[in-house]
Tab-separated table of C-alpha atoms and ligand atoms in Angstrom:
chain	number	residue	atom	x	y	z
A	186	MET	CA	83.274	69.646	51.710
A	187	THR	CA	86.255	67.927	53.596
A	188	PRO	CA	89.647	67.736	52.225
A	189	GLU	CA	89.019	64.172	51.531
A	190	GLN	CA	85.813	65.155	49.673
A	191	VAL	CA	87.885	67.516	47.713
A	192	ARG	CA	90.388	65.301	46.673
A	193	GLU	CA	87.667	62.670	45.571
A	194	PHE	CA	86.085	65.285	43.288
A	195	ALA	CA	89.556	66.444	41.913
A	196	GLU	CA	90.755	62.842	40.923
A	197	HIS	CA	86.814	61.656	39.951
A	198	GLY	CA	84.852	64.679	39.356
A	199	THR	CA	82.031	63.239	41.525
A	200	ILE	CA	81.518	62.838	45.366
A	201	SER	CA	79.412	60.292	46.395
A	202	GLY	CA	75.977	61.020	46.838
A	203	GLN	CA	76.829	65.088	45.779
A	204	ASP	CA	76.545	65.595	42.247
A	205	PRO	CA	74.582	67.956	40.596
A	206	ASP	CA	75.248	67.061	37.037
A	207	ALA	CA	74.124	63.450	37.585
A	208	GLY	CA	72.674	62.298	34.097
A	209	THR	CA	73.053	65.722	32.460
A	210	THR	CA	76.830	65.612	31.344
A	211	GLY	CA	78.392	62.475	29.480
A	212	ALA	CA	82.151	62.193	31.013
A	213	VAL	CA	82.804	60.582	28.045
A	214	VAL	CA	85.534	62.467	26.203
A	215	PRO	CA	84.381	63.371	22.347
A	216	GLU	CA	85.961	62.002	19.506
A	217	ARG	CA	88.422	64.638	18.192
A	218	PRO	CA	86.674	67.018	15.497
A	219	SER	CA	87.900	67.175	12.186
A	220	SER	CA	89.690	69.974	11.114
A	221	ARG	CA	88.248	73.752	10.484
A	222	SER	CA	88.104	73.444	6.847
A	223	ALA	CA	85.295	70.543	7.188
A	224	ARG	CA	83.091	72.818	9.214
A	225	SER	CA	80.260	74.587	7.731
A	226	GLY	CA	81.860	77.986	6.192
A	227	THR	CA	82.611	81.439	7.455
A	228	ALA	CA	80.847	83.163	9.979
A	229	GLU	CA	79.722	85.708	7.493
A	230	ARG	CA	78.369	83.030	5.508
A	231	VAL	CA	76.126	81.196	8.024
A	232	GLU	CA	75.368	84.945	9.574
A	233	GLY	CA	74.676	86.744	6.406
A	234	HIS	CA	71.815	88.910	7.820
A	235	VAL	CA	73.119	89.441	11.391
A	236	ALA	CA	74.618	92.393	11.546
A	237	ARG	CA	78.571	92.290	12.437
A	238	ASN	CA	78.273	93.722	16.036
A	239	TYR	CA	80.420	90.295	17.118
A	240	ALA	CA	83.279	88.065	15.316
A	241	PRO	CA	82.381	84.649	16.793
A	242	LEU	CA	84.779	81.835	16.046
A	243	ASP	CA	83.762	79.700	13.746
A	244	VAL	CA	81.380	77.200	14.969
A	245	THR	CA	77.339	77.132	14.908
A	246	ILE	CA	75.958	75.535	18.004
A	247	ALA	CA	72.739	73.822	17.805
A	248	ARG	CA	72.235	71.874	20.878
A	249	GLY	CA	73.650	72.179	24.638
A	250	GLU	CA	73.467	69.620	27.668
A	251	GLY	CA	75.248	70.281	30.715
A	252	ALA	CA	78.733	71.501	29.770
A	253	TRP	CA	78.620	70.215	26.101
A	254	VAL	CA	77.360	71.776	23.186
A	255	THR	CA	76.639	70.283	19.903
A	256	ASP	CA	77.338	72.250	16.527
A	257	VAL	CA	75.069	71.692	13.503
A	258	GLU	CA	77.034	68.971	12.107
A	259	GLY	CA	76.964	66.618	15.360
A	260	LYS	CA	80.680	67.517	16.502
A	261	ARG	CA	80.610	67.989	20.224
A	262	TYR	CA	82.581	70.603	22.541
A	263	LEU	CA	83.470	71.275	25.913
A	264	ASP	CA	82.196	74.779	26.609
A	265	LEU	CA	84.694	76.408	28.833
A	266	LEU	CA	83.003	80.037	28.210
A	267	ALA	CA	79.541	79.292	29.556
A	268	ALA	CA	78.136	82.407	27.812
A	269	TYR	CA	80.330	84.703	30.290
A	270	SER	CA	79.095	82.895	33.344
A	271	ALA	CA	75.208	82.971	32.349
A	272	VAL	CA	75.043	79.117	32.277
A	273	ASN	CA	76.986	78.405	35.368
A	274	PHE	CA	74.530	75.640	35.921
A	275	GLY	CA	75.040	74.311	32.949
A	276	HIS	CA	72.935	73.864	29.901
A	277	ARG	CA	69.590	73.306	30.040
A	278	HIS	CA	69.631	71.842	33.632
A	279	PRO	CA	66.695	69.756	34.066
A	280	ALA	CA	65.762	71.769	37.479
A	281	LEU	CA	65.516	74.773	35.452
A	282	VAL	CA	63.746	73.514	32.408
A	283	ALA	CA	61.173	72.022	34.680
A	284	ALA	CA	60.848	75.508	36.313
A	285	LEU	CA	60.478	77.327	32.842
A	286	GLU	CA	58.135	74.508	31.601
A	287	GLU	CA	55.646	74.677	34.605
A	288	GLN	CA	55.150	78.538	34.529
A	289	LEU	CA	54.707	78.549	30.731
A	290	GLY	CA	51.779	76.236	31.789
A	291	ARG	CA	50.493	79.191	33.657
A	292	VAL	CA	51.258	82.465	32.598
A	293	ALA	CA	54.254	84.087	30.881
A	294	LEU	CA	53.868	87.762	31.026
A	295	THR	CA	51.773	90.329	32.826
A	296	SER	CA	53.561	93.479	33.367
A	297	ARG	CA	54.215	95.274	36.342
A	298	ALA	CA	50.851	96.988	35.729
A	299	PHE	CA	49.616	94.080	37.584
A	300	ARG	CA	51.245	91.704	40.327
A	301	ASN	CA	52.044	88.348	39.374
A	302	ASP	CA	52.338	85.188	41.966
A	303	ARG	CA	55.656	84.263	40.992
A	304	LEU	CA	57.436	87.514	41.628
A	305	GLU	CA	57.495	88.073	45.113
A	306	PRO	CA	58.617	84.398	45.896
A	307	PHE	CA	61.520	85.335	43.474
A	308	ALA	CA	62.353	88.455	45.003
A	309	ALA	CA	62.154	87.071	48.774
A	310	ALA	CA	64.437	84.256	47.870
A	311	LEU	CA	67.257	86.738	45.992
A	312	ALA	CA	66.752	88.980	49.084
A	313	ARG	CA	67.682	86.096	51.661
A	314	LEU	CA	70.446	85.133	49.345
A	315	CYS	CA	71.919	88.605	49.480
A	316	GLY	CA	71.236	89.488	53.060
A	317	LYS	CA	68.992	92.330	51.657
A	318	ASP	CA	65.587	93.778	51.925
A	319	LEU	CA	64.629	94.830	48.510
A	320	VAL	CA	64.968	93.525	45.026
A	321	LEU	CA	64.420	95.427	41.907
A	322	PRO	CA	64.105	93.346	38.959
A	323	MET	CA	65.053	94.038	35.323
A	324	ASN	CA	66.201	91.747	32.294
A	325	THR	CA	69.486	92.264	31.212
A	326	GLY	CA	72.965	93.265	33.205
A	327	ALA	CA	73.283	96.414	31.505
A	328	GLU	CA	69.919	97.267	32.968
A	329	ALA	CA	71.081	96.069	36.136
A	330	VAL	CA	73.826	98.680	36.062
A	331	GLU	CA	71.431	101.574	34.681
A	332	THR	CA	69.238	100.775	37.695
A	333	GLY	CA	71.911	100.948	39.945
A	334	ILE	CA	73.238	104.323	38.628
A	335	LYS	CA	69.806	105.640	38.945
A	336	VAL	CA	68.994	104.742	42.388
A	337	ALA	CA	72.614	106.075	43.700
A	338	ARG	CA	71.787	109.454	41.987
A	339	ALA	CA	68.302	109.315	43.679
A	340	TRP	CA	69.728	108.103	46.977
A	341	GLY	CA	72.612	111.389	46.655
A	342	TYR	CA	70.036	114.000	46.176
A	343	ARG	CA	67.431	112.755	48.623
A	344	VAL	CA	69.107	111.151	51.417
A	345	LYS	CA	72.452	112.554	51.367
A	346	GLY	CA	71.636	115.558	50.076
A	347	VAL	CA	73.802	116.056	47.085
A	348	ARG	CA	73.282	119.587	44.812
A	349	PRO	CA	70.826	118.948	42.257
A	350	ASP	CA	72.326	117.202	38.837
A	351	ALA	CA	75.937	117.250	40.486
A	352	ALA	CA	75.828	113.823	41.545
A	353	ARG	CA	79.358	111.894	40.740
A	354	ILE	CA	80.457	108.139	40.506
A	355	VAL	CA	83.873	106.508	40.975
A	356	VAL	CA	84.378	103.875	38.337
A	357	ALA	CA	87.616	101.892	37.575
A	358	HIS	CA	89.618	101.607	34.716
A	359	GLY	CA	89.473	98.216	32.469
A	360	ASN	CA	85.867	98.124	33.974
A	361	PHE	CA	83.174	96.379	31.807
A	362	HIS	CA	79.676	97.369	32.930
A	363	GLY	CA	77.821	96.605	29.662
A	364	ARG	CA	76.743	98.418	26.448
A	365	THR	CA	74.479	101.232	26.832
A	366	THR	CA	75.649	104.788	25.905
A	367	THR	CA	75.803	105.810	29.576
A	368	ILE	CA	77.591	102.813	30.206
A	369	VAL	CA	80.122	103.039	27.287
A	370	GLY	CA	80.808	106.576	28.325
A	371	PHE	CA	82.731	105.690	31.591
A	372	SER	CA	84.513	102.693	29.721
A	373	ASP	CA	88.089	103.077	28.618
A	374	ASP	CA	87.701	100.502	25.793
A	375	GLU	CA	87.983	102.278	22.855
A	376	SER	CA	86.174	99.924	20.822
A	377	ALA	CA	83.286	100.015	23.043
A	378	ARG	CA	83.408	104.194	23.174
A	379	ASP	CA	84.569	105.044	19.930
A	380	GLY	CA	82.144	106.779	17.722
A	381	PHE	CA	78.918	106.395	20.178
A	382	GLY	CA	79.525	109.897	22.091
A	383	PRO	CA	78.068	112.096	23.523
A	384	PHE	CA	78.334	110.507	26.717
A	385	THR	CA	76.475	110.763	29.822
A	386	PRO	CA	78.789	113.011	32.418
A	387	GLY	CA	79.190	112.425	35.950
A	388	PHE	CA	81.613	109.623	36.482
A	389	ASP	CA	85.606	109.479	37.416
A	390	ALA	CA	87.777	106.636	36.749
A	391	VAL	CA	90.695	105.726	38.928
A	392	PRO	CA	93.070	102.725	38.590
A	393	TYR	CA	91.273	99.247	39.325
A	394	GLY	CA	92.713	97.757	42.707
A	395	ASP	CA	93.842	101.138	44.102
A	396	ALA	CA	91.309	102.210	47.394
A	397	GLU	CA	93.431	105.299	48.132
A	398	ALA	CA	92.861	106.348	44.538
A	399	ILE	CA	89.040	105.930	44.961
A	400	ALA	CA	89.659	107.883	48.430
A	401	ALA	CA	90.991	110.684	46.804
A	402	ALA	CA	88.586	110.733	43.628
A	403	ILE	CA	85.579	111.138	46.260
A	404	THR	CA	84.290	114.583	46.737
A	405	ASP	CA	80.896	116.264	48.489
A	406	ASP	CA	79.254	115.064	45.197
A	407	THR	CA	80.191	111.693	45.164
A	408	VAL	CA	77.123	109.430	45.365
A	409	ALA	CA	78.618	105.710	44.610
A	410	VAL	CA	81.814	103.787	43.974
A	411	LEU	CA	80.832	101.175	41.184
A	412	ILE	CA	83.595	98.391	40.670
A	413	GLU	CA	83.310	94.806	39.642
A	414	PRO	CA	84.731	92.826	42.863
A	415	ILE	CA	87.022	90.781	39.903
A	416	GLN	CA	86.732	92.280	36.373
A	417	GLY	CA	86.039	89.718	33.882
A	418	GLU	CA	86.122	91.306	30.779
A	419	SER	CA	89.142	92.802	31.453
A	420	GLY	CA	90.782	89.134	31.896
A	421	VAL	CA	89.996	87.867	35.355
A	422	ILE	CA	91.546	90.873	36.954
A	423	ILE	CA	91.706	90.067	40.757
A	424	PRO	CA	92.224	92.974	43.012
A	425	PRO	CA	95.072	92.892	45.859
A	426	GLU	CA	94.087	91.275	49.464
A	427	GLY	CA	92.004	93.748	51.219
A	428	PHE	CA	90.990	96.030	48.632
A	429	LEU	CA	87.337	95.577	49.073
A	430	ARG	CA	87.228	95.570	52.624
A	431	ARG	CA	89.174	99.269	52.403
A	432	VAL	CA	86.442	100.257	49.609
A	433	ARG	CA	84.043	99.266	51.974
A	434	GLU	CA	85.459	101.528	55.036
A	435	ILE	CA	86.076	104.054	52.505
A	436	CYS	CA	82.669	104.584	51.336
A	437	ASP	CA	81.402	104.107	55.202
A	438	GLU	CA	83.472	107.091	56.015
A	439	ARG	CA	82.661	109.336	53.063
A	440	ASN	CA	78.991	108.337	53.191
A	441	VAL	CA	79.267	106.875	49.518
A	442	LEU	CA	77.452	103.796	48.150
A	443	PHE	CA	79.345	100.955	47.562
A	444	ILE	CA	77.687	99.059	44.511
A	445	ALA	CA	79.266	95.834	43.685
A	446	ASP	CA	78.503	94.577	40.024
A	447	GLU	CA	78.614	91.126	40.119
A	448	ILE	CA	76.807	90.103	37.092
A	449	GLN	CA	79.653	88.080	35.845
A	450	SER	CA	81.714	87.107	39.411
A	451	GLY	CA	78.483	86.358	41.082
A	452	LEU	CA	76.081	83.550	41.957
A	453	GLY	CA	78.875	80.747	42.633
A	454	ARG	CA	81.209	81.411	40.100
A	455	VAL	CA	84.408	82.295	42.235
A	456	GLY	CA	83.373	79.217	44.530
A	457	GLU	CA	81.038	81.560	46.655
A	458	THR	CA	77.914	83.047	46.608
A	459	PHE	CA	79.276	86.585	45.423
A	460	ALA	CA	83.128	87.582	44.856
A	461	CYS	CA	82.619	90.094	47.507
A	462	ASP	CA	82.499	87.212	50.067
A	463	ARG	CA	85.846	86.438	49.260
A	464	GLU	CA	86.613	89.532	51.659
A	465	GLY	CA	83.654	89.233	54.049
A	466	VAL	CA	82.384	92.364	52.191
A	467	VAL	CA	78.852	93.175	51.624
A	468	PRO	CA	77.995	96.273	49.464
A	469	ASP	CA	75.327	98.495	49.668
A	470	LEU	CA	74.092	97.130	46.107
A	471	TYR	CA	74.482	94.280	44.409
A	472	LEU	CA	74.027	94.166	40.679
A	473	LEU	CA	73.019	90.845	39.301
A	474	GLY	CA	72.466	89.148	36.338
A	475	LYS	CA	73.909	86.472	33.710
A	476	ALA	CA	73.192	83.004	35.756
A	477	LEU	CA	70.385	84.742	37.596
A	478	GLY	CA	68.531	84.031	34.609
A	479	GLY	CA	69.834	79.999	34.827
A	480	GLY	CA	71.161	79.984	31.910
A	481	ILE	CA	67.739	80.170	29.912
A	482	LEU	CA	66.230	83.672	30.412
A	483	PRO	CA	67.759	87.130	30.549
A	484	VAL	CA	67.139	87.999	34.331
A	485	SER	CA	68.757	90.680	36.054
A	486	ALA	CA	68.273	92.468	39.699
A	487	VAL	CA	69.309	95.283	41.734
A	488	VAL	CA	69.588	94.280	45.679
A	489	GLY	CA	69.843	96.527	48.510
A	490	ASN	CA	68.509	97.723	51.661
A	491	GLU	CA	65.048	99.619	52.004
A	492	ASP	CA	67.264	102.582	53.058
A	493	VAL	CA	68.924	102.945	49.474
A	494	LEU	CA	66.876	100.866	47.217
A	495	GLY	CA	63.469	102.361	49.059
A	496	VAL	CA	64.290	105.525	47.572
A	497	ILE	CA	62.716	104.641	44.019
A	498	ARG	CA	58.926	105.440	43.778
A	499	PRO	CA	56.210	104.200	41.767
A	500	GLY	CA	56.585	105.427	37.854
A	501	GLU	CA	60.226	106.444	38.202
A	502	HIS	CA	61.734	103.305	36.689
A	503	GLY	CA	60.561	100.097	35.358
A	504	SER	CA	60.787	97.692	32.448
A	505	THR	CA	57.908	96.006	30.851
A	506	PHE	CA	59.689	92.637	30.971
A	507	GLY	CA	61.231	93.015	34.210
A	508	GLY	CA	59.715	90.580	37.010
A	509	ASN	CA	58.003	88.712	34.533
A	510	PRO	CA	56.401	85.582	35.846
A	511	LEU	CA	58.279	83.344	33.274
A	512	ALA	CA	61.942	85.078	34.512
A	513	ALA	CA	60.442	84.908	38.134
A	514	ALA	CA	60.011	81.278	38.345
A	515	VAL	CA	63.632	80.442	36.336
A	516	GLY	CA	65.081	83.390	38.799
A	517	LEU	CA	63.648	81.588	42.021
A	518	ARG	CA	64.682	78.120	41.139
A	519	ALA	CA	68.274	79.564	40.297
A	520	VAL	CA	68.591	80.892	43.710
A	521	GLU	CA	67.145	77.941	45.165
A	522	MET	CA	70.096	76.129	43.631
A	523	LEU	CA	72.535	78.675	45.387
A	524	GLU	CA	70.758	78.112	48.758
A	525	SER	CA	72.656	74.941	49.827
A	526	GLY	CA	76.259	75.919	48.808
A	527	GLU	CA	76.518	73.245	46.738
A	528	PHE	CA	77.777	74.616	43.529
A	529	GLN	CA	79.714	77.397	45.193
A	530	GLU	CA	81.598	74.169	46.982
A	531	ARG	CA	81.869	72.412	43.522
A	532	ALA	CA	83.183	75.792	41.876
A	533	ARG	CA	85.793	75.908	44.579
A	534	ALA	CA	87.167	72.342	44.777
A	535	LEU	CA	86.935	72.229	40.687
A	536	GLY	CA	88.872	75.857	40.825
A	537	ALA	CA	91.435	74.379	43.016
A	538	HIS	CA	91.643	71.635	40.721
A	539	LEU	CA	91.723	73.978	37.594
A	540	ARG	CA	94.582	76.142	39.063
A	541	GLU	CA	97.042	73.313	39.658
A	542	GLY	CA	96.509	72.323	36.068
A	543	LEU	CA	96.913	75.873	34.675
A	544	GLU	CA	99.726	76.941	36.933
A	545	ALA	CA	101.703	73.758	35.393
A	546	PHE	CA	101.780	75.696	31.974
A	547	LEU	CA	103.841	78.762	33.661
A	548	GLY	CA	106.730	79.304	31.670
A	549	HIS	CA	105.580	76.858	28.857
A	550	GLY	CA	103.391	79.032	27.041
A	551	VAL	CA	101.523	80.952	29.428
A	552	THR	CA	103.014	83.943	31.141
A	553	GLU	CA	100.253	84.446	34.023
A	554	VAL	CA	97.364	82.830	35.342
A	555	ARG	CA	95.023	84.645	37.694
A	556	VAL	CA	92.368	81.928	39.127
A	557	ALA	CA	89.074	82.826	41.423
A	558	GLY	CA	86.664	79.923	42.114
A	559	LEU	CA	86.506	78.149	38.626
A	560	TRP	CA	87.300	81.220	36.997
A	561	ALA	CA	90.520	81.709	35.141
A	562	GLY	CA	92.449	84.274	33.164
A	563	VAL	CA	95.323	82.642	31.019
A	564	ASP	CA	97.710	85.077	29.310
A	565	ILE	CA	99.365	83.304	26.334
A	566	ASP	CA	103.069	83.770	25.598
A	567	PRO	CA	102.902	85.634	22.409
A	568	SER	CA	105.304	83.802	20.568
A	569	ARG	CA	102.568	81.054	20.574
A	570	GLY	CA	99.972	83.058	19.261
A	571	THR	CA	97.265	85.530	20.213
A	572	GLY	CA	94.616	84.411	22.552
A	573	ARG	CA	92.512	84.194	19.148
A	574	GLU	CA	94.327	81.812	17.551
A	575	ILE	CA	94.867	79.821	20.705
A	576	ALA	CA	91.101	80.028	21.064
A	577	GLU	CA	90.672	78.925	17.329
A	578	LYS	CA	93.189	75.856	17.676
A	579	LEU	CA	91.054	74.849	21.190
A	580	LEU	CA	88.103	75.184	18.767
A	581	ASP	CA	89.340	72.503	16.186
A	582	ARG	CA	90.295	69.982	19.135
A	583	GLY	CA	86.694	70.471	20.787
A	584	VAL	CA	87.142	73.077	23.538
A	585	LEU	CA	85.162	76.202	23.700
A	586	VAL	CA	86.893	79.498	25.157
A	587	LYS	CA	86.856	83.028	24.357
A	588	ASP	CA	89.971	85.648	24.141
A	589	THR	CA	89.943	88.836	25.402
A	590	HIS	CA	92.377	91.667	25.175
A	591	GLY	CA	94.908	90.280	22.773
A	592	GLN	CA	96.960	87.829	24.487
A	593	THR	CA	94.238	86.408	27.164
A	594	ILE	CA	92.005	83.107	27.231
A	595	ARG	CA	89.425	83.325	29.833
A	596	ILE	CA	88.299	79.669	31.490
A	597	ALA	CA	84.505	79.897	32.855
A	598	PRO	CA	82.845	76.576	32.367
A	599	PRO	CA	79.776	75.370	33.460
A	600	ILE	CA	80.300	74.472	37.059
A	601	VAL	CA	78.416	70.978	36.710
A	602	VAL	CA	81.436	70.406	34.237
A	603	ARG	CA	83.359	67.202	35.709
A	604	ALA	CA	87.183	67.012	36.641
A	605	THR	CA	88.034	64.570	34.323
A	606	GLU	CA	86.505	66.820	31.727
A	607	LEU	CA	88.741	69.789	32.681
A	608	ASP	CA	91.741	67.577	32.418
A	609	TRP	CA	90.624	66.517	29.193
A	610	ALA	CA	90.739	70.292	28.286
A	611	LEU	CA	93.893	71.216	29.884
A	612	GLU	CA	95.449	68.181	27.916
A	613	GLN	CA	93.953	69.929	24.484
A	614	LEU	CA	95.782	73.341	25.684
A	615	ARG	CA	98.583	71.595	26.125
A	616	VAL	CA	98.904	69.901	22.505
A	617	VAL	CA	97.747	73.735	21.406
A	618	LEU	CA	100.640	75.513	23.327
A	619	ALA	CA	103.418	72.890	22.262
A	620	GLY	CA	102.412	73.891	18.572
B	864	PLP	C1	78.113	90.916	31.207
B	864	PLP	C2	78.211	91.978	31.948
B	864	PLP	C3	77.414	93.024	32.050
B	864	PLP	C4	76.386	93.308	30.908
B	864	PLP	O1	75.449	92.799	30.935
B	864	PLP	P1	74.143	92.045	30.002
B	864	PLP	O2	73.536	91.296	30.049
B	864	PLP	O3	75.342	91.904	28.704
B	864	PLP	O4	73.862	93.414	29.584
B	864	PLP	C5	77.491	94.211	33.125
B	864	PLP	N1	78.688	93.805	33.969
B	864	PLP	C6	79.557	92.652	34.121
B	864	PLP	C7	80.511	92.688	35.080
B	864	PLP	C8	79.135	92.014	33.084
B	864	PLP	O5	80.409	90.679	32.946
């Protein structure tokens, strides 16, 4: 994209002949929704039979299109969460819906007991996008992380020669890699861990962004360093420049695998295909999920080269649903949509616009902003309320965001959002922060 095009983008939300959301989102700003009391009751009343493992904001979504969702009463909201980046391509992107519908007319589920004719094309395209040889398909992000852990351990014993059952993996403080018992065992978030032990041993946590702490934690038994190249749940924490390159060097020097959890940061969000691309770094294993399912299905994968991912032998790992034809058809289309670089460029241009808008709030109700592509962590000045309170007030004004860790709100719109829509959302934030 030329600088002129980026400007045109920022001003009009579109570039001549280059508008991936054409026809899928309205640029029309919604009427301001009526007050909270007018909505249909509390989350408890609406979800009386749903276990309370979430505390959702008080809105019940019934429809979605592009960057917008509509609640059960017909009120529209601009979605600035995008299902934690699972909806990078927008709600019900026509190309992804078409891939789904076409495959539904053929076959949906086969199990891996047999081959299906969609899996190899998906795997080939994803491997090419990653510059790797092999793809191990799973469903959820946590499963991709678990798979990465198993692969790293098997590689440690079979290739590196680590003593049986001694393998260790270095992880970072503040990590979020999912919700299985093994994964929460190496989290330092008390609400994720407390009451769920005993946990799987074999993990060593060091401060995030500190490459020398990683080097110091590595022993002869270490098989991998597992990190998010940008920590999402922690509040869009961007490591110091050079960190990822240094981790790559350390892993090479010490014969340890570099596993990048790009489940939230990857596939266009940061203005590159992967957050590791920001430093020109290639990990040994990519862990992918969220947007890989095109905002339609859970699709995840571990992607690596033959010398690492090739250690897994038939019967050692699997999933009934992983690599199913429906998921593979949608995943293939999602990968194809990333091949042109169009979404990455759009995230970069809109991200620059978002950064500018957010930085104007510094000292005016915002204490810090961290922006990577179209992804921002915004720390709210406690005098203006908690992150949750700001999220509730934005909800009243037709903007969906999610708070994290008390004072932070996270902004990650579908990449099909328009600059004019972002401007409108920033105006709502300005009003809310002004109290
Ligand atoms: C969301 C997320 C996961 C877990 O994905 P699920 O599909 O919820 O299991 C893992 N790692 C990161 C970085 C994530 O953001």
